[in-house]
Amino acid sequence: MSAAVSAALVVAAFVLFACILAGMWRAIAGPSVEDRLTAFVLLGAGGAALFIVLAAISGLLALRDVAIVVIGLATIVAVVFTRRSVR
């Protein structure tokens, strides 16, 4: 992997981490239930993207599996949260 690609991946990892921090703030601060649900779904997508970028940087292919698990957990949280809101 070239130095330019490695630098771009590191920058992408920092940007994704900043987005995750902003999403966590929105999930905690609210103010509405819909804001929190949207934040959790976006946290799942951002977390999975971060793990994929980290897998590309480090060469640890197991991080791609972690990304799949994160997406699955985010989906389960969204389904459970919406089912609970309907009742």
PDB file of C-alpha atoms in Angstrom, residues 14-72:
ATOM      1  CA  PHE A  14     -10.153  10.192  12.191  1.00  0.00           C
ATOM      2  CA  VAL A  15     -13.143  11.656  10.345  1.00  0.00           C
ATOM      3  CA  LEU A  16     -15.222   8.554  11.062  1.00  0.00           C
ATOM      4  CA  PHE A  17     -14.213   8.661  14.725  1.00  0.00           C
ATOM      5  CA  ALA A  18     -15.279  12.315  14.922  1.00  0.00           C
ATOM      6  CA  CYS A  19     -18.635  11.385  13.361  1.00  0.00           C
ATOM      7  CA  ILE A  20     -19.068   8.604  15.907  1.00  0.00           C
ATOM      8  CA  LEU A  21     -18.380  11.021  18.753  1.00  0.00           C
ATOM      9  CA  ALA A  22     -20.952  13.458  17.351  1.00  0.00           C
ATOM     10  CA  GLY A  23     -23.465  10.625  16.998  1.00  0.00           C
ATOM     11  CA  MET A  24     -22.891   9.522  20.580  1.00  0.00           C
ATOM     12  CA  TRP A  25     -23.535  13.068  21.737  1.00  0.00           C
ATOM     13  CA  ARG A  26     -26.813  13.115  19.792  1.00  0.00           C
ATOM     14  CA  ALA A  27     -27.798   9.696  21.171  1.00  0.00           C
ATOM     15  CA  ILE A  28     -27.229  10.882  24.729  1.00  0.00           C
ATOM     16  CA  ALA A  29     -28.571  14.433  24.406  1.00  0.00           C
ATOM     17  CA  GLY A  30     -31.723  13.561  22.505  1.00  0.00           C
ATOM     18  CA  PRO A  31     -33.974  15.572  22.627  1.00  0.00           C
ATOM     19  CA  SER A  32     -36.520  13.217  21.072  1.00  0.00           C
ATOM     20  CA  VAL A  33     -36.779   9.459  20.750  1.00  0.00           C
ATOM     21  CA  GLU A  34     -36.504   9.733  16.971  1.00  0.00           C
ATOM     22  CA  ASP A  35     -33.203  11.601  17.308  1.00  0.00           C
ATOM     23  CA  ARG A  36     -31.808   8.849  19.496  1.00  0.00           C
ATOM     24  CA  LEU A  37     -32.952   6.086  17.154  1.00  0.00           C
ATOM     25  CA  THR A  38     -31.448   7.845  14.149  1.00  0.00           C
ATOM     26  CA  ALA A  39     -28.210   8.340  16.059  1.00  0.00           C
ATOM     27  CA  PHE A  40     -28.011   4.639  16.948  1.00  0.00           C
ATOM     28  CA  VAL A  41     -28.548   3.588  13.339  1.00  0.00           C
ATOM     29  CA  LEU A  42     -25.904   6.036  12.122  1.00  0.00           C
ATOM     30  CA  LEU A  43     -23.537   4.930  14.888  1.00  0.00           C
ATOM     31  CA  GLY A  44     -23.828   1.382  13.610  1.00  0.00           C
ATOM     32  CA  ALA A  45     -23.015   2.418  10.063  1.00  0.00           C
ATOM     33  CA  GLY A  46     -20.191   4.716  11.141  1.00  0.00           C
ATOM     34  CA  GLY A  47     -18.759   2.116  13.493  1.00  0.00           C
ATOM     35  CA  ALA A  48     -18.796  -0.518  10.788  1.00  0.00           C
ATOM     36  CA  ALA A  49     -17.102   1.860   8.358  1.00  0.00           C
ATOM     37  CA  LEU A  50     -14.461   2.659  10.964  1.00  0.00           C
ATOM     38  CA  PHE A  51     -13.744  -1.028  11.545  1.00  0.00           C
ATOM     39  CA  ILE A  52     -13.426  -1.614   7.798  1.00  0.00           C
ATOM     40  CA  VAL A  53     -10.972   1.271   7.469  1.00  0.00           C
ATOM     41  CA  LEU A  54      -9.025   0.005  10.479  1.00  0.00           C
ATOM     42  CA  ALA A  55      -8.920  -3.456   8.888  1.00  0.00           C
ATOM     43  CA  ALA A  56      -7.441  -1.939   5.744  1.00  0.00           C
ATOM     44  CA  ILE A  57      -4.850   0.026   7.727  1.00  0.00           C
ATOM     45  CA  SER A  58      -3.762  -2.762  10.046  1.00  0.00           C
ATOM     46  CA  GLY A  59      -4.274  -5.803   7.850  1.00  0.00           C
ATOM     47  CA  LEU A  60      -6.356  -7.523  10.552  1.00  0.00           C
ATOM     48  CA  LEU A  61      -9.100  -9.148   8.524  1.00  0.00           C
ATOM     49  CA  ALA A  62     -11.029 -10.039  11.690  1.00  0.00           C
ATOM     50  CA  LEU A  63     -12.022  -6.388  11.989  1.00  0.00           C
ATOM     51  CA  ARG A  64     -14.244  -6.854   8.941  1.00  0.00           C
ATOM     52  CA  ASP A  65     -16.123  -9.509  10.891  1.00  0.00           C
ATOM     53  CA  VAL A  66     -16.477  -7.064  13.770  1.00  0.00           C
ATOM     54  CA  ALA A  67     -17.991  -4.573  11.306  1.00  0.00           C
ATOM     55  CA  ILE A  68     -20.606  -7.132  10.308  1.00  0.00           C
ATOM     56  CA  VAL A  69     -21.455  -7.754  13.969  1.00  0.00           C
ATOM     57  CA  VAL A  70     -21.780  -4.003  14.606  1.00  0.00           C
ATOM     58  CA  ILE A  71     -24.222  -3.643  11.707  1.00  0.00           C
ATOM     59  CA  GLY A  72     -26.222  -6.608  13.004  1.00  0.00           C
TER      60      GLY A  72
END
